[in-house]
Short mmCIF file of C-alpha atoms and ligand atoms in Angstrom, two decimals:
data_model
loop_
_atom_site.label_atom_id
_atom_site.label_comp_id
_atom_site.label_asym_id
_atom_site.label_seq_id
_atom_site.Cartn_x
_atom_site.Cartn_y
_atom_site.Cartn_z
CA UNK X 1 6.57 -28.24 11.31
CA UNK X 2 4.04 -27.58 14.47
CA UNK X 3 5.03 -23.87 13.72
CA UNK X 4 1.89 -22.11 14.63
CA UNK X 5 1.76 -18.58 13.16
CA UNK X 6 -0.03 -15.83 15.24
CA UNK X 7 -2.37 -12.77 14.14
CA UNK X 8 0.09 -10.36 14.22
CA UNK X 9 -0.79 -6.90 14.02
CA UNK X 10 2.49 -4.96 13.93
CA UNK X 11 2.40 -1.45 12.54
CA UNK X 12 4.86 -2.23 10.11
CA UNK X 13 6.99 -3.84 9.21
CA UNK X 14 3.83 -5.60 9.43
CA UNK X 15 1.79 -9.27 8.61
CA UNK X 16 2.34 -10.51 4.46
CA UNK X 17 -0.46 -12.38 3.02
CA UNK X 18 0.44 -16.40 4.19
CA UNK X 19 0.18 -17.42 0.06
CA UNK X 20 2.94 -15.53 -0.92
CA UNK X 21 5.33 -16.32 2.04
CA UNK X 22 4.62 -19.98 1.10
CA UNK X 23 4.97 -18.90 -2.77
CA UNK X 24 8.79 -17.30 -1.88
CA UNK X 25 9.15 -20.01 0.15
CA UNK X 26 8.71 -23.08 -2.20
CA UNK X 27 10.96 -20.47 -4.70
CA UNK X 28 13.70 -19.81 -2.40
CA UNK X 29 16.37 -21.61 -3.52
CA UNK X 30 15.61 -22.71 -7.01
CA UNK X 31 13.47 -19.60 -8.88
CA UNK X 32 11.55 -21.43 -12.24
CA UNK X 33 14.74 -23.12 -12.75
CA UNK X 34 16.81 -20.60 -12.88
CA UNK X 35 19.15 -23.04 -10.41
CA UNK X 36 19.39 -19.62 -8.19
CA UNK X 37 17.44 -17.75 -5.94
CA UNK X 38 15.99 -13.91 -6.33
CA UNK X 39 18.51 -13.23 -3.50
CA UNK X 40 21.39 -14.20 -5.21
CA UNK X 41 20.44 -12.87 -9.35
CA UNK X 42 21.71 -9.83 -11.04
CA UNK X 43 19.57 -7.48 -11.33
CA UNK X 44 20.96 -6.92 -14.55
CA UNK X 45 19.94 -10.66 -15.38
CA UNK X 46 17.21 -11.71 -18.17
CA UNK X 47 15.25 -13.74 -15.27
CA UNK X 48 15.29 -10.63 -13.09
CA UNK X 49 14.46 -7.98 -15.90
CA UNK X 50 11.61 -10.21 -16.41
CA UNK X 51 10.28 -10.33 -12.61
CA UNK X 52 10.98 -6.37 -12.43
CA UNK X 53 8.82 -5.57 -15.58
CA UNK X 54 5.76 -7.62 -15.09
CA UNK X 55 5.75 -6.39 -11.28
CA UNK X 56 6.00 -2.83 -12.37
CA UNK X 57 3.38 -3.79 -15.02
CA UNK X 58 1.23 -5.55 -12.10
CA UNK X 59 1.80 -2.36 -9.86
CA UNK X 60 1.16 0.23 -12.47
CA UNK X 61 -2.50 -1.12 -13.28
CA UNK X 62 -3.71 -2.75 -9.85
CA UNK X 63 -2.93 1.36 -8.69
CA UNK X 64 -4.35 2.80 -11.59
CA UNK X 65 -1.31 4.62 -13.07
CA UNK X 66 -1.52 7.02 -15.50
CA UNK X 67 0.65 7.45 -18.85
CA UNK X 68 1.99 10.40 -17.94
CA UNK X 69 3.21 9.21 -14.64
CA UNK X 70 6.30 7.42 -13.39
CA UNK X 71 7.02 4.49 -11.21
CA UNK X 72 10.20 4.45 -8.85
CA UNK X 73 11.45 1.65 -7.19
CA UNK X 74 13.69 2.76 -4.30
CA UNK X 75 15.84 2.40 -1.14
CA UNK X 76 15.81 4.13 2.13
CA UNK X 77 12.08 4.11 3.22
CA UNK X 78 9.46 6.64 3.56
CA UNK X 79 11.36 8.91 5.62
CA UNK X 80 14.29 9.47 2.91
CA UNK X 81 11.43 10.98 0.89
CA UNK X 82 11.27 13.44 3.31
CA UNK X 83 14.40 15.25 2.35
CA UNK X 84 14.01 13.97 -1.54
CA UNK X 85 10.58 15.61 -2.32
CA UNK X 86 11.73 19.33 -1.16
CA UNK X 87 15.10 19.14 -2.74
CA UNK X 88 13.87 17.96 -6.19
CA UNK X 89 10.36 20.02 -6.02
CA UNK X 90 10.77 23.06 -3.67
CA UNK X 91 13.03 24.43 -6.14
CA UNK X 92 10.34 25.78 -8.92
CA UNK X 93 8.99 28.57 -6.07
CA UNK X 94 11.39 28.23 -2.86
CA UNK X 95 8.03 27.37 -0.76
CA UNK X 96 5.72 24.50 -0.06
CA UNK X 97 3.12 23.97 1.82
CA UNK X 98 2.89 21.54 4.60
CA UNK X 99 -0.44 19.62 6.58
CA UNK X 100 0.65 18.48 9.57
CA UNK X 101 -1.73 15.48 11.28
CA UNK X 102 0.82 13.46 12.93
CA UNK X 103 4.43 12.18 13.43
CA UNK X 104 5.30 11.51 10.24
CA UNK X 105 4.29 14.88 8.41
CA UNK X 106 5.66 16.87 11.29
CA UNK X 107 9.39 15.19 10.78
CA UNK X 108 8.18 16.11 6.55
CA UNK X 109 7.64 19.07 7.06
CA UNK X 110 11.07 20.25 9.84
CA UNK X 111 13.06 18.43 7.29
CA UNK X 112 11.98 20.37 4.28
CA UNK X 113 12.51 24.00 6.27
CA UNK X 114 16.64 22.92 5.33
CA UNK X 115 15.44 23.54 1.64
CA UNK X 116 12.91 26.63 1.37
CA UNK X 117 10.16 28.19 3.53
CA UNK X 118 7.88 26.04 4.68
CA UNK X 119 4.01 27.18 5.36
CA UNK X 120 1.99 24.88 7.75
CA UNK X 121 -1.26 24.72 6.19
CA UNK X 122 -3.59 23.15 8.54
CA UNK X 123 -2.32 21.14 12.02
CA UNK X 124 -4.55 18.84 14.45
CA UNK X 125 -1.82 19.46 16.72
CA UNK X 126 -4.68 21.37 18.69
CA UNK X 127 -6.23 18.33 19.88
CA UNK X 128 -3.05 15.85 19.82
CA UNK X 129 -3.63 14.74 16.25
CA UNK X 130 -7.46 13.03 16.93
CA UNK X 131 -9.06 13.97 13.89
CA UNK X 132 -8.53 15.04 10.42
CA UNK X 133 -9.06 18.42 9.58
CA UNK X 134 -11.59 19.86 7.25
CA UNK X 135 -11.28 21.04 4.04
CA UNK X 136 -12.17 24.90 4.91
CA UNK X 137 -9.41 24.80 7.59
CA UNK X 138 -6.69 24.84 5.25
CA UNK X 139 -4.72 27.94 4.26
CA UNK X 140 -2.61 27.40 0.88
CA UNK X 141 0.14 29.82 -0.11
CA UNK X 142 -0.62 30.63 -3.65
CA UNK X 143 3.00 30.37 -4.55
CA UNK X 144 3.66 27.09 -2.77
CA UNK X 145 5.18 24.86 -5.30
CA UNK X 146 3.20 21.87 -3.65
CA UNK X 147 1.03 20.95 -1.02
CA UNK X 148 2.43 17.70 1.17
CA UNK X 149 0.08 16.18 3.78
CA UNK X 150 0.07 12.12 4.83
CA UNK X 151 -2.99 10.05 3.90
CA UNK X 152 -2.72 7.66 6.93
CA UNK X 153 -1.59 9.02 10.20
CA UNK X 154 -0.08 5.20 11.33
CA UNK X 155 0.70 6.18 14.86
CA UNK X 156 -2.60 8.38 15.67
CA UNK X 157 -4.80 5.83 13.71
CA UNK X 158 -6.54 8.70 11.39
CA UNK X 159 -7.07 9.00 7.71
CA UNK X 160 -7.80 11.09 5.53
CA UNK X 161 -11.57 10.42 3.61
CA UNK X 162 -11.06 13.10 1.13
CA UNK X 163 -8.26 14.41 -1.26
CA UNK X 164 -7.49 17.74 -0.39
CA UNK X 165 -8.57 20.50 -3.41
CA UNK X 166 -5.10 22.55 -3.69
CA UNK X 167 -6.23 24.15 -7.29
CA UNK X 168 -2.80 24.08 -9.37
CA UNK X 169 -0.21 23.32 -6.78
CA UNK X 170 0.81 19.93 -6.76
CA UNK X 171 -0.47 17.42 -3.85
CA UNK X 172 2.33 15.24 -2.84
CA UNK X 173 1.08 12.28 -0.09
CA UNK X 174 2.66 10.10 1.94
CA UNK X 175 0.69 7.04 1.63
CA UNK X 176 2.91 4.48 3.21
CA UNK X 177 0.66 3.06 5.69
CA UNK X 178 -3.04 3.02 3.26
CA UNK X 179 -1.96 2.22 -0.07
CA UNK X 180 -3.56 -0.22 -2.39
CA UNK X 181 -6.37 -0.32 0.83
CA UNK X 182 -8.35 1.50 -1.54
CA UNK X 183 -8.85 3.11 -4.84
CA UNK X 184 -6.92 6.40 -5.73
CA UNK X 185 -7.37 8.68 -8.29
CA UNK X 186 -3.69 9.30 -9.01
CA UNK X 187 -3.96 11.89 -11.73
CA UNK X 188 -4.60 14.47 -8.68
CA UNK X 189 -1.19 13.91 -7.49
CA UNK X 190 1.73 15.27 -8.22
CA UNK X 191 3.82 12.89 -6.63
CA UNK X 192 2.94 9.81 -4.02
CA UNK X 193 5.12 7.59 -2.17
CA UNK X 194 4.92 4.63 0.32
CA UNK X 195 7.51 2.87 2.32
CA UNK X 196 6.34 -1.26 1.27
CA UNK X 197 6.35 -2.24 4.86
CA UNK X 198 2.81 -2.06 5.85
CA UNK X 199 0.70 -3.15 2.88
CA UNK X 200 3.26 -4.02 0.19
CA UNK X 201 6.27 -6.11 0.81
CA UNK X 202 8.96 -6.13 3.20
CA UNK X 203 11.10 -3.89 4.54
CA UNK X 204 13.64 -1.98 2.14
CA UNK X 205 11.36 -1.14 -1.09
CA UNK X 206 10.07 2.58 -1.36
CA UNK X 207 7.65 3.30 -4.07
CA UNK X 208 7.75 7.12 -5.56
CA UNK X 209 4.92 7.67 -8.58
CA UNK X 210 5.79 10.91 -9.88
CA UNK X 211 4.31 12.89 -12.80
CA UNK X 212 6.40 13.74 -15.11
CA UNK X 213 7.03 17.10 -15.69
CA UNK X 214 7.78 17.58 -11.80
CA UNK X 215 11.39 16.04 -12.30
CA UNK X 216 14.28 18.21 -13.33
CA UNK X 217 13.58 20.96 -10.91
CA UNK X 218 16.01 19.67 -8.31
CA UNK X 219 18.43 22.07 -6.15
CA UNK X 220 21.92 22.58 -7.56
CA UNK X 221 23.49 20.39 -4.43
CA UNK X 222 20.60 17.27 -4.59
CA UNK X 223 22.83 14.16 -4.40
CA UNK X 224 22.90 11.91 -8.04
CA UNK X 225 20.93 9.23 -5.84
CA UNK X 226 18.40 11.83 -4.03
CA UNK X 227 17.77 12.99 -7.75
CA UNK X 228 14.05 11.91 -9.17
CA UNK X 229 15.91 12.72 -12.59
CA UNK X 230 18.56 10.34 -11.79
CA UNK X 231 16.06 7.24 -11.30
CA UNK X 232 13.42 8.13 -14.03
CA UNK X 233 16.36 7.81 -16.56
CA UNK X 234 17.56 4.18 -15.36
CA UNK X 235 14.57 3.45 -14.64
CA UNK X 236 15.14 2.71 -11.21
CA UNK X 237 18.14 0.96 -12.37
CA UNK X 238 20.78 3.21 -11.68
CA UNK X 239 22.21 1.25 -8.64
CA UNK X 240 21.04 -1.81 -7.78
CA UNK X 241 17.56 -1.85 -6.69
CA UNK X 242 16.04 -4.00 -4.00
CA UNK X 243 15.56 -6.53 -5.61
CA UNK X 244 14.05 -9.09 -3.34
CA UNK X 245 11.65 -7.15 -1.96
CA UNK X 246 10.51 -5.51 -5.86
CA UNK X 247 10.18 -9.60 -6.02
CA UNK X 248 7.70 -9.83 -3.50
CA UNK X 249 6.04 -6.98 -4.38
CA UNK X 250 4.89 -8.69 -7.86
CA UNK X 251 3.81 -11.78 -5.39
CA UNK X 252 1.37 -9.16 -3.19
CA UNK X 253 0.44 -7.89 -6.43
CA UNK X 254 -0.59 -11.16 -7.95
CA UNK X 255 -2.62 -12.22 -4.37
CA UNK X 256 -4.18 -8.66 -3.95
CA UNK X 257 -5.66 -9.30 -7.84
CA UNK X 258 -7.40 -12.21 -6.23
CA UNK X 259 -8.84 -9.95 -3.62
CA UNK X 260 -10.80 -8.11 -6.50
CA UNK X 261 -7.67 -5.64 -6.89
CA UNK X 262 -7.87 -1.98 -4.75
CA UNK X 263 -11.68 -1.70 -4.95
CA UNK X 264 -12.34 -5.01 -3.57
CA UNK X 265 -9.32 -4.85 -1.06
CA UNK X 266 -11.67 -1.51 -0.07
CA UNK X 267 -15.04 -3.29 0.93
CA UNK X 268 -12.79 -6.17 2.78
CA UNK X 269 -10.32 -3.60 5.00
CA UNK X 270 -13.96 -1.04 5.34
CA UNK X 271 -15.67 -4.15 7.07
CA UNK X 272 -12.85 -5.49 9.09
CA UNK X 273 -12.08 -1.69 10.72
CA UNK X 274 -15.86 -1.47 11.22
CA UNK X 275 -16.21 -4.64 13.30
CA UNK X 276 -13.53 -3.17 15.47
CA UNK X 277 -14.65 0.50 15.54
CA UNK X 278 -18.37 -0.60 16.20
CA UNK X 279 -17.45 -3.27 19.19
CA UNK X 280 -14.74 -0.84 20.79
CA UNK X 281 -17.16 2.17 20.78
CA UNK X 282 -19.84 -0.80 22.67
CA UNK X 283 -17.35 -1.75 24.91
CA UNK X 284 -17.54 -0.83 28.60
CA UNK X 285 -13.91 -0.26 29.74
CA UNK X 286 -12.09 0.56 25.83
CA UNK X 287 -12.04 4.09 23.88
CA UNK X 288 -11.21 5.16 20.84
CA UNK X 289 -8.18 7.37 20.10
CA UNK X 290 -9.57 9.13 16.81
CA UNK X 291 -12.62 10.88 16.05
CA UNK X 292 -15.40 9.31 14.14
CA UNK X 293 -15.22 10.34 10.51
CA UNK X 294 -11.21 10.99 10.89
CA UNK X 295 -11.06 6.79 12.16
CA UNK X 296 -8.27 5.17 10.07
CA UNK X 297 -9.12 1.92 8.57
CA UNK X 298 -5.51 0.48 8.47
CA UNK X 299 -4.32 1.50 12.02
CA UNK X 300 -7.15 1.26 14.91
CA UNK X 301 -5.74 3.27 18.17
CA UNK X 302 -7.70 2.95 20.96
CA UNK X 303 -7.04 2.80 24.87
CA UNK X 304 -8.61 0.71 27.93
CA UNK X 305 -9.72 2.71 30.95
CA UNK X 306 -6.14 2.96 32.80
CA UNK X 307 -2.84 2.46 32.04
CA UNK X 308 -2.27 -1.18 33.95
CA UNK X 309 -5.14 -1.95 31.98
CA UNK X 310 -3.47 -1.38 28.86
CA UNK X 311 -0.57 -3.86 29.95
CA UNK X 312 -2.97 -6.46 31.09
CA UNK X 313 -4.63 -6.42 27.90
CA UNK X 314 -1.21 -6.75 25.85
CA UNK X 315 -0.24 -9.82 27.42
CA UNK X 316 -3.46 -11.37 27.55
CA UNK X 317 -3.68 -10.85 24.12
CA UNK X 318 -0.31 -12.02 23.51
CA UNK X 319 -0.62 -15.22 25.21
CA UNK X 320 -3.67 -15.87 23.07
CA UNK X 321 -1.87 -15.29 20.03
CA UNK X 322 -2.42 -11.76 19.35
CA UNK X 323 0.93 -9.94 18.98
CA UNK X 324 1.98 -6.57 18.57
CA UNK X 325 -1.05 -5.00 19.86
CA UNK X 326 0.79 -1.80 22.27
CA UNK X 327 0.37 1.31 20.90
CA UNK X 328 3.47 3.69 19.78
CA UNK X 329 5.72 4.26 22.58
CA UNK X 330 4.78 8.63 22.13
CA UNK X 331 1.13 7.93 22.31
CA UNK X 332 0.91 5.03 24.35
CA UNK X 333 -2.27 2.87 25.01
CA UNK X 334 -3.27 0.46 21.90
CA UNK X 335 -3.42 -0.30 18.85
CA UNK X 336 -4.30 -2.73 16.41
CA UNK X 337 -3.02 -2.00 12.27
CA UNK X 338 -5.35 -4.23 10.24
CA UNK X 339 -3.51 -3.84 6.86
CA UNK X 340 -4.41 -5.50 3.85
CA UNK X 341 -3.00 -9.25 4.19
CA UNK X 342 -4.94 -9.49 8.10
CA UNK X 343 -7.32 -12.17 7.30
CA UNK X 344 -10.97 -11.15 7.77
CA UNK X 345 -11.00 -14.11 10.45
CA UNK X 346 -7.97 -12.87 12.61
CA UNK X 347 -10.22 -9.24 13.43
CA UNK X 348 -13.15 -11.44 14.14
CA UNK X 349 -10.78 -13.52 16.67
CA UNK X 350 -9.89 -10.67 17.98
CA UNK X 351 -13.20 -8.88 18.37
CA UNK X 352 -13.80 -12.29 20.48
CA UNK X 353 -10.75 -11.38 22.35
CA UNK X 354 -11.66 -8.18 23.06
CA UNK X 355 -15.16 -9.14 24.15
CA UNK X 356 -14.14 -11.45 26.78
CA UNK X 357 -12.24 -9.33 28.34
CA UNK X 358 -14.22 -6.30 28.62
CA UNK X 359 -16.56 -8.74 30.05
CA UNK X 360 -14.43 -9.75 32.26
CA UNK X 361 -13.52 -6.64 34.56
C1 LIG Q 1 6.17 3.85 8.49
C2 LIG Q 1 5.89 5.19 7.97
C3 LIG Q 1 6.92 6.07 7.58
C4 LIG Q 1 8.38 5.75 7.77
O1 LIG Q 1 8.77 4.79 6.88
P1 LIG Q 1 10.29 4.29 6.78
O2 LIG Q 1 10.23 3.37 5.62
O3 LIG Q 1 10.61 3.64 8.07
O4 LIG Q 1 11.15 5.47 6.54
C5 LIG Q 1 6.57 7.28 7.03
N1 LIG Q 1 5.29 7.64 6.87
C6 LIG Q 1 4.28 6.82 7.25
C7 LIG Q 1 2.87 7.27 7.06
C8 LIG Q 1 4.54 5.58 7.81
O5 LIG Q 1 3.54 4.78 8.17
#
């Protein structure tokens, strides 16, 4: 069709691996003979129960899931999560504790101050959210019926490389922009969730995996739909769920197997951030945003020597095929996320890219 298709590295919603668009695609209007497509299927249907089970299946062992745990497929991204973890798990002490390394934990943690005291724990807000800090820096309220901090700071382009130790209060981590980029040891959670935008599926699926015994805690006023209880009961079938996108979600599941599952997705994303880390930090006339050791591998932020710069370098890149490469409009300068369905080759073509024209000035 002489459509060519670009490296695009948007921050999200973001680049799906090319099999499984063509995969949905050749399915689109016909699924297995169902004479329908996903779109238009009950989700009470036998053909959909079927394509929700073995995706949740595919999901719970690709992340490792534990017995004890659930999985939630939801609606209204990431950020609804932000009012939905206080008001179903601030209740068992009235306090949590908050890390705040970026945009998306700072909005976390001022939305949860509507539903109990909130303690900031540690903050990078010191040196505009460059680095991660250390373990020793944080301060935990003994009382503090969890401890929330986000794995993958999307916009600042840092990541955490260690779990935080919290003892016996509950770490709950927003890992919308890093997971399944690497293996997680989920029984240390209390509760995870990711909006499926950056490394999942598109737009409109939230994933919650929640232990147990943390549901059924939830404040007197928590909404029926903003109740963990609510979900885990119907299992995620209490409304209808979104459907299309829990379909693609078994498709990334079923290409990211191929990949050699999280712990070979790990080597692949580790190598293709390095490239870029290693030529940036070579480069004459381009910085890096984040501290080394604090460097995120999905989101790469990094800035050329001026502004105009910048702006050159965006549509250079663009006319060349690289899209989406400005940084976030609060931090400015660039940025490149590499998530998991960025083909190995589309960082090398950019590394090119990026050569030439620091040669060039
Ligand atoms: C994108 C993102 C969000 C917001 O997700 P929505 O689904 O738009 O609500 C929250 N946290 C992180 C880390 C993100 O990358």
């Amino acid at each position: 069709m002489g459509n060519q298709r670009v490296y695009n590295f948007s921050a999200g919603p973001s680049i799906l691996p090319l099999e499984v668009l063509e995969r949905a695609g050749a399915e689109i209007t016909n699924y297995q003979g169902s004479g329908m497509s996903v779109m238009e299927m009950s989700h009470r249907s036998k053909v959909y129960d079927k394509i929700f089970v073995d995706t949740m299946a595919k999901f719970r062992k690709l992340f490792g899931v534990p017995d004890n745990y659930k999985v939630l497929f939801l609606q209204g991204g990431a950020s609804s999560q932000f009012s939905m973890i206080p008001m179903n798990l601030i209740g068992r002490t009235g306090k949590a504790d908050y890390a705040v390394t970026g945009n998306f934990s700072t909005i976390a943690s001022k939305e949860a101050k509507k539903y109990g005291e909130v303690h900031i724990a540690v903050s990078s807000e010191d040196k505009k959210h460059t680095y991660i800090p250390a373990q020793d820096k944080i301060v935990l309220s003994p009382d503090a019926s969890y401890f929330h901090y986000c794995a993958n700071n999307t916009i600042y382009g840092t990541e955490w490389q260690y779990v935080p130790e919290t003892g016996d209060i509950p770490l709950v981590c927003d890992m919308s922009s890093n997971i399944m980029s690497r293996p997680v040891d989920v029984s240390k959670y209390g509760l995870i969730y990711a909006g499926a935008q950056k490394n999942m599926a598109p737009a409109g699926l939230t994933v919650v995996i929640i232990r147990e015994d943390l549901a059924g805690h939830e404040l007197p006023n928590t909404p029926l739909m903003f109740n963990y209880k609510t979900q885990i009961d119907k299992d995620s079938m209490y409304n209808t769920p979104p459907c299309w996108c829990i379909y693609i979600l078994g498709l990334v599941m079923d290409w990211l197997e191929k990949q050699g599952g999280v712990a070979g997705m790990e080597k692949i994303k580790h190598h293709k951030a390095a490239m870029l880390y290693d030529l940036l930090d070579s480069s004459k006339h381009f910085t890096c945003n984040a501290e080394p050791g604090s460097r995120s591998d999905m989101n790469v932020t990094f800035r050329a020597d001026n502004d105009e710069l910048d702006a050159k370098f965006v549509k250079e890149a663009t006319e060349a095929g690289f899209t989406n490469l400005k940084g976030h409009r609060s931090t400015g300068g660039l940025r490149a996320s590499i998530y998991n369905a960025m083909p190995t080759e589309g960082v090398e073509a950019l590394c090119e890219f990026i050569k030439k024209f620091d040669a060039s000035i």
